[in-house]
């Protein structure tokens, strides 16, 4: 079976990171390029529900972007708002993604996995995957 070359956008949501120290975003960019996919956009924005929604809405409106990977903002702290930003955009939820992510993460980090609100779904025929901001969590989600 031949793999399709996908065009992927990477969004890091963080109030503390910059592009210079965004190891999770770096990992995702490297992994997608190593897998033969194309990076469409890479952006880092503050954790704000409307800013997240605006960026992702623009990306899913483009027929050239097949996948949006979002790292960060999936926890329980006061500013973590990625799921709230993305859920209204989804036409369909990939119901098992969050459950499987937490199950796999449990073997790595134990009960702390319940703090993750990782999710995935389709919006305008674009796959959106929201994962925690740690590099290890991004590795788990990618693999």
C-alpha atoms as one frame of an Amber mdcrd trajectory, in Angstrom:
protein
   0.000   0.000   0.000   1.308   3.439  -0.921   1.240   6.193   1.678  -0.219
   9.525   0.690   1.944  12.581   1.187  -0.042  14.842   3.499   0.177  18.575
   3.998   0.206  19.238   7.740  -0.020  22.389   9.849   1.448  22.433  13.371
   0.090  24.718  16.072   1.646  25.048  19.513  -0.604  26.549  22.177   1.405
  27.938  25.093   1.615  30.951  27.360   5.245  30.207  28.237   7.028  28.763
  25.191   8.539  30.471  22.185   9.440  28.975  18.811  13.042  28.848  20.039
  12.217  26.498  22.952   9.180  24.676  21.555  10.515  21.127  21.688   7.071
  19.588  21.134   6.470  21.556  17.954  10.019  20.762  16.835   9.366  17.065
  17.389   6.130  17.098  15.379   7.721  18.989  12.478  10.656  16.572  12.402
   8.425  13.505  12.651   6.066  14.582   9.885   8.936  15.482   7.566  10.729
  12.222   8.339   7.516  10.390   7.410   7.552  12.134   4.024   4.831  14.691
   4.685   4.926  18.414   3.974   4.796  21.179   6.576   2.215  23.768   5.530
   2.405  26.094   8.543   4.003  26.263  11.949   2.703  28.706  14.509   2.872
  29.275  18.254   0.077  31.228  19.931  -1.043  32.046  23.455  -3.709  29.881
  25.065  -6.826  31.806  24.059  -9.925  30.000  22.840 -10.746  32.574  20.151
  -7.193  32.894  18.845  -6.918  29.108  18.587 -10.267  28.866  16.844  -9.387
  31.661  14.395  -6.102  30.067  13.313  -7.537  26.580  12.973 -10.618  27.882
  11.135  -8.362  29.490   8.552  -6.358  26.302   8.125  -9.363  23.989   7.762
 -10.830  26.324   5.139  -7.833  25.582   2.919  -8.244  22.490   0.738  -4.441
  22.245   0.654  -4.182  21.345   4.366  -5.025  17.735   5.205  -4.094  17.594
   8.899  -3.764  20.061  11.778  -1.635  18.942  14.737  -2.116  20.965  17.917
   0.142  20.583  20.931  -0.679  22.174  24.270  -3.671  23.542  26.090  -5.301
  20.173  26.784  -4.844  20.059  30.554  -6.979  21.364  33.408  -5.286  24.633
  34.315  -7.322  27.802  34.086  -5.987  28.815  30.673  -5.990  25.380  29.014
  -8.645  25.846  26.347  -7.706  23.854  23.260 -10.599  21.346  23.529 -13.091
  24.185  24.037 -11.682  25.995  21.006 -11.670  22.975  18.708 -14.760  20.964
  19.651 -17.265  23.418  18.090 -15.361  23.233  14.797 -15.551  19.452  14.495
 -18.017  17.818  12.127 -17.132  14.403  13.552 -15.212  13.339  16.642 -12.739
  10.462  16.497 -14.196   9.051  19.695 -11.501   6.487  20.424  -8.467   8.746
  20.026  -8.534  10.337  23.478  -9.270   7.033  25.177  -6.489   5.215  23.345
  -4.057   8.069  23.977  -4.776   7.957  27.717  -4.507   4.155  27.777  -1.096
   4.184  26.089   0.022   7.127  28.246  -0.959   5.266  31.404   1.903   2.816
  30.870   4.289   5.785  30.654   3.016   8.246  33.270   0.476   6.351  35.361
  -2.568   8.094  36.786  -1.366  11.495  35.568  -2.814  10.529  32.198  -6.295
  11.513  33.414  -5.173  15.147  33.223  -5.081  14.936  29.425  -8.056  16.031
  27.366  -6.496  14.879  24.095  -8.985  14.674  21.245  -9.254  14.292  17.496
 -11.863  14.836  14.843 -12.700  15.940  11.329 -13.563  19.491  10.353 -14.232
  20.334   6.720 -12.528  17.047   5.734  -9.381  18.025   7.666  -8.132  15.817
  10.492  -7.438  17.782  13.683  -5.436  16.137  16.471  -5.089  17.864  19.854
  -2.434  16.503  22.183  -0.733  17.632  25.386   2.198  20.015  25.263   4.930
  17.700  26.511   7.322  16.297  23.950   6.795  12.766  25.273   3.025  13.141
  24.846   3.559  14.289  21.257   5.757  11.249  20.614   3.067   8.990  22.054
   0.367  10.596  19.911   2.468  10.499  16.733   3.566   6.893  17.131
